[in-house]
Amino acid sequence: MGERERYMQSAAVFMILRKDTQILLLQRQFTGWMDGHFSFPAGALEAGETVKSAAIREALEEVGVTVRPQDAAFAHMMHCKTGSSAWTGYFFTSVKWGGEPRVCESDKHADILWCESTMLPDNLIPYVRQAVEMIDRGEAYSEFGWEN
């Protein structure tokens, strides 16, 4: 029997801010990938971070809000394949934060949008749409992009 080869993949984190029945979305721009589409405050997991602390950091960096760890609740995990890349996405939600959400990285985002989770914009990134639908159904896990 040969030696087992470990598979390494990246992780992405997402912070869903909820206000009553609405969720906050960010519109991408100038990134070269899915520009004009909406997503959540999100980014890559960095060395030395937990997925929760990374999601909290992204909320601060991208929309200028402070989420306390006890106010960030795990909502969904998605195993994704986009193009030739495989990664795992971790989605957290918060209904409490400090500060007023705003675009903090105008070199990456054009606008913020509060919308009903049942009335999502057409130009929402497809795996983000799937995550919202799964979270609203209470599903903790899904897969995206693995169709053969």
mmCIF file of C-alpha atoms in Angstrom:
data_model
loop_
_atom_site.group_PDB
_atom_site.id
_atom_site.type_symbol
_atom_site.label_atom_id
_atom_site.label_comp_id
_atom_site.label_asym_id
_atom_site.label_seq_id
_atom_site.Cartn_x
_atom_site.Cartn_y
_atom_site.Cartn_z
ATOM 1 C CA MET A 1 0.000 0.000 0.000
ATOM 2 C CA GLY A 2 1.377 3.422 -0.979
ATOM 3 C CA GLU A 3 1.796 6.396 1.309
ATOM 4 C CA ARG A 4 -1.376 8.425 1.764
ATOM 5 C CA GLU A 5 -1.237 11.889 0.229
ATOM 6 C CA ARG A 6 -2.937 14.659 2.225
ATOM 7 C CA TYR A 7 -5.141 17.080 0.317
ATOM 8 C CA MET A 8 -4.804 20.764 1.165
ATOM 9 C CA GLN A 9 -7.343 23.411 0.214
ATOM 10 C CA SER A 10 -8.052 27.004 1.090
ATOM 11 C CA ALA A 11 -10.829 28.291 3.314
ATOM 12 C CA ALA A 12 -13.040 31.327 2.839
ATOM 13 C CA VAL A 13 -15.099 33.070 5.500
ATOM 14 C CA PHE A 14 -18.334 35.042 5.195
ATOM 15 C CA MET A 15 -20.144 37.328 7.647
ATOM 16 C CA ILE A 16 -23.882 37.752 7.188
ATOM 17 C CA LEU A 17 -25.206 40.804 8.990
ATOM 18 C CA ARG A 18 -28.940 40.544 9.658
ATOM 19 C CA LYS A 19 -31.220 43.466 10.479
ATOM 20 C CA ASP A 20 -34.766 42.277 11.125
ATOM 21 C CA THR A 21 -35.552 40.243 7.982
ATOM 22 C CA GLN A 22 -32.831 41.835 5.835
ATOM 23 C CA ILE A 23 -29.245 40.843 5.075
ATOM 24 C CA LEU A 24 -26.326 43.061 4.069
ATOM 25 C CA LEU A 25 -24.665 42.512 0.687
ATOM 26 C CA LEU A 26 -21.551 44.099 -0.864
ATOM 27 C CA GLN A 27 -21.214 44.732 -4.597
ATOM 28 C CA ARG A 28 -17.846 43.728 -6.037
ATOM 29 C CA GLN A 29 -15.853 46.004 -8.372
ATOM 30 C CA PHE A 30 -12.315 46.268 -9.815
ATOM 31 C CA THR A 31 -11.364 42.745 -8.688
ATOM 32 C CA GLY A 32 -11.415 40.973 -12.051
ATOM 33 C CA TRP A 33 -13.735 38.272 -10.708
ATOM 34 C CA MET A 34 -17.542 38.539 -10.563
ATOM 35 C CA ASP A 35 -17.379 42.339 -10.669
ATOM 36 C CA GLY A 36 -20.855 43.854 -10.435
ATOM 37 C CA HIS A 37 -22.126 40.903 -8.402
ATOM 38 C CA PHE A 38 -23.117 40.941 -4.760
ATOM 39 C CA SER A 39 -21.700 38.856 -1.916
ATOM 40 C CA PHE A 40 -21.228 39.152 1.838
ATOM 41 C CA PRO A 41 -18.243 40.640 3.631
ATOM 42 C CA ALA A 42 -15.821 37.796 2.989
ATOM 43 C CA GLY A 43 -12.248 36.767 2.490
ATOM 44 C CA ALA A 44 -9.597 34.141 2.981
ATOM 45 C CA LEU A 45 -8.628 32.499 6.231
ATOM 46 C CA GLU A 46 -5.157 33.685 7.234
ATOM 47 C CA ALA A 47 -2.490 31.833 9.209
ATOM 48 C CA GLY A 48 -3.111 31.870 12.948
ATOM 49 C CA GLU A 49 -6.836 32.669 12.694
ATOM 50 C CA THR A 50 -9.896 30.644 13.515
ATOM 51 C CA VAL A 51 -12.626 30.744 10.889
ATOM 52 C CA LYS A 52 -14.824 32.764 13.263
ATOM 53 C CA SER A 53 -12.126 35.352 13.994
ATOM 54 C CA ALA A 54 -11.432 35.638 10.247
ATOM 55 C CA ALA A 55 -15.129 36.322 9.508
ATOM 56 C CA ILE A 56 -15.167 38.963 12.243
ATOM 57 C CA ARG A 57 -12.001 40.543 10.796
ATOM 58 C CA GLU A 58 -13.521 40.645 7.293
ATOM 59 C CA ALA A 59 -16.643 42.411 8.606
ATOM 60 C CA LEU A 60 -14.435 45.093 10.148
ATOM 61 C CA GLU A 61 -12.181 45.463 7.094
ATOM 62 C CA GLU A 62 -14.919 45.496 4.453
ATOM 63 C CA VAL A 63 -17.902 47.223 6.093
ATOM 64 C CA GLY A 64 -16.388 48.818 9.208
ATOM 65 C CA VAL A 65 -18.424 47.020 11.863
ATOM 66 C CA THR A 66 -17.213 45.331 15.024
ATOM 67 C CA VAL A 67 -18.766 41.933 15.736
ATOM 68 C CA ARG A 68 -18.026 40.349 19.107
ATOM 69 C CA PRO A 69 -17.186 36.622 19.028
ATOM 70 C CA GLN A 70 -20.230 35.768 21.147
ATOM 71 C CA ASP A 71 -22.438 37.559 18.584
ATOM 72 C CA ALA A 72 -21.137 35.615 15.563
ATOM 73 C CA ALA A 73 -23.079 32.385 15.099
ATOM 74 C CA PHE A 74 -22.036 29.589 12.760
ATOM 75 C CA ALA A 75 -24.677 29.207 10.045
ATOM 76 C CA HIS A 76 -23.368 27.070 7.186
ATOM 77 C CA MET A 77 -20.378 25.279 5.673
ATOM 78 C CA MET A 78 -20.054 24.822 1.926
ATOM 79 C CA HIS A 79 -17.544 22.696 0.042
ATOM 80 C CA CYS A 80 -17.024 24.550 -3.242
ATOM 81 C CA LYS A 81 -15.379 24.004 -6.557
ATOM 82 C CA THR A 82 -15.037 27.116 -8.702
ATOM 83 C CA GLY A 83 -13.055 26.550 -11.874
ATOM 84 C CA SER A 84 -10.105 24.372 -10.957
ATOM 85 C CA SER A 85 -10.047 25.513 -7.306
ATOM 86 C CA ALA A 86 -11.623 23.661 -4.403
ATOM 87 C CA TRP A 87 -12.220 25.433 -1.112
ATOM 88 C CA THR A 88 -14.398 25.373 1.968
ATOM 89 C CA GLY A 89 -16.595 28.326 2.890
ATOM 90 C CA TYR A 90 -17.671 29.071 6.450
ATOM 91 C CA PHE A 91 -20.700 31.336 6.876
ATOM 92 C CA PHE A 92 -21.428 33.161 10.135
ATOM 93 C CA THR A 93 -24.355 35.414 11.009
ATOM 94 C CA SER A 94 -24.701 38.296 13.427
ATOM 95 C CA VAL A 95 -27.648 40.430 14.459
ATOM 96 C CA LYS A 96 -25.507 42.616 16.758
ATOM 97 C CA TRP A 97 -22.500 44.748 15.851
ATOM 98 C CA GLY A 98 -20.940 48.087 16.595
ATOM 99 C CA GLY A 99 -20.791 50.805 13.953
ATOM 100 C CA GLU A 100 -22.750 51.598 10.822
ATOM 101 C CA PRO A 101 -22.038 49.378 7.788
ATOM 102 C CA ARG A 102 -20.366 51.231 4.922
ATOM 103 C CA VAL A 103 -18.037 50.478 2.010
ATOM 104 C CA CYS A 104 -14.530 50.525 3.501
ATOM 105 C CA GLU A 105 -12.591 49.141 0.516
ATOM 106 C CA SER A 106 -13.703 51.241 -2.449
ATOM 107 C CA ASP A 107 -10.996 49.590 -4.545
ATOM 108 C CA LYS A 108 -12.926 46.285 -4.210
ATOM 109 C CA HIS A 109 -16.557 47.251 -3.570
ATOM 110 C CA ALA A 110 -19.002 49.646 -5.186
ATOM 111 C CA ASP A 111 -21.964 49.639 -2.826
ATOM 112 C CA ILE A 112 -23.797 47.966 0.038
ATOM 113 C CA LEU A 113 -27.369 46.749 -0.165
ATOM 114 C CA TRP A 114 -29.825 45.654 2.498
ATOM 115 C CA CYS A 115 -32.287 43.163 1.051
ATOM 116 C CA GLU A 116 -34.753 40.514 2.107
ATOM 117 C CA SER A 117 -33.231 37.030 2.039
ATOM 118 C CA THR A 118 -36.314 35.942 0.075
ATOM 119 C CA MET A 119 -35.856 38.722 -2.547
ATOM 120 C CA LEU A 120 -32.204 38.419 -3.538
ATOM 121 C CA PRO A 121 -30.781 40.431 -6.444
ATOM 122 C CA ASP A 122 -30.276 38.638 -9.765
ATOM 123 C CA ASN A 123 -26.585 39.540 -9.718
ATOM 124 C CA LEU A 124 -25.810 37.630 -6.523
ATOM 125 C CA ILE A 125 -22.819 35.255 -6.726
ATOM 126 C CA PRO A 126 -24.382 31.788 -7.282
ATOM 127 C CA TYR A 127 -22.766 30.009 -4.330
ATOM 128 C CA VAL A 128 -23.773 32.906 -2.061
ATOM 129 C CA ARG A 129 -27.374 32.498 -3.261
ATOM 130 C CA GLN A 130 -27.164 28.795 -2.445
ATOM 131 C CA ALA A 131 -25.794 29.539 1.032
ATOM 132 C CA VAL A 132 -28.643 31.973 1.780
ATOM 133 C CA GLU A 133 -31.236 29.428 0.646
ATOM 134 C CA MET A 134 -29.647 26.638 2.695
ATOM 135 C CA ILE A 135 -29.321 28.801 5.814
ATOM 136 C CA ASP A 136 -32.971 29.867 5.527
ATOM 137 C CA ARG A 137 -33.893 26.145 5.371
ATOM 138 C CA GLY A 138 -31.740 25.349 8.403
ATOM 139 C CA GLU A 139 -29.231 23.264 6.410
ATOM 140 C CA ALA A 140 -25.744 23.348 7.941
ATOM 141 C CA TYR A 141 -23.845 21.866 4.974
ATOM 142 C CA SER A 142 -23.945 21.984 1.182
ATOM 143 C CA GLU A 143 -21.758 21.482 -1.870
ATOM 144 C CA PHE A 144 -21.387 23.742 -4.899
ATOM 145 C CA GLY A 145 -19.755 23.217 -8.292
ATOM 146 C CA TRP A 146 -18.915 19.520 -7.972
ATOM 147 C CA GLU A 147 -21.255 18.361 -10.754
ATOM 148 C CA ASN A 148 -19.510 16.066 -13.221
#
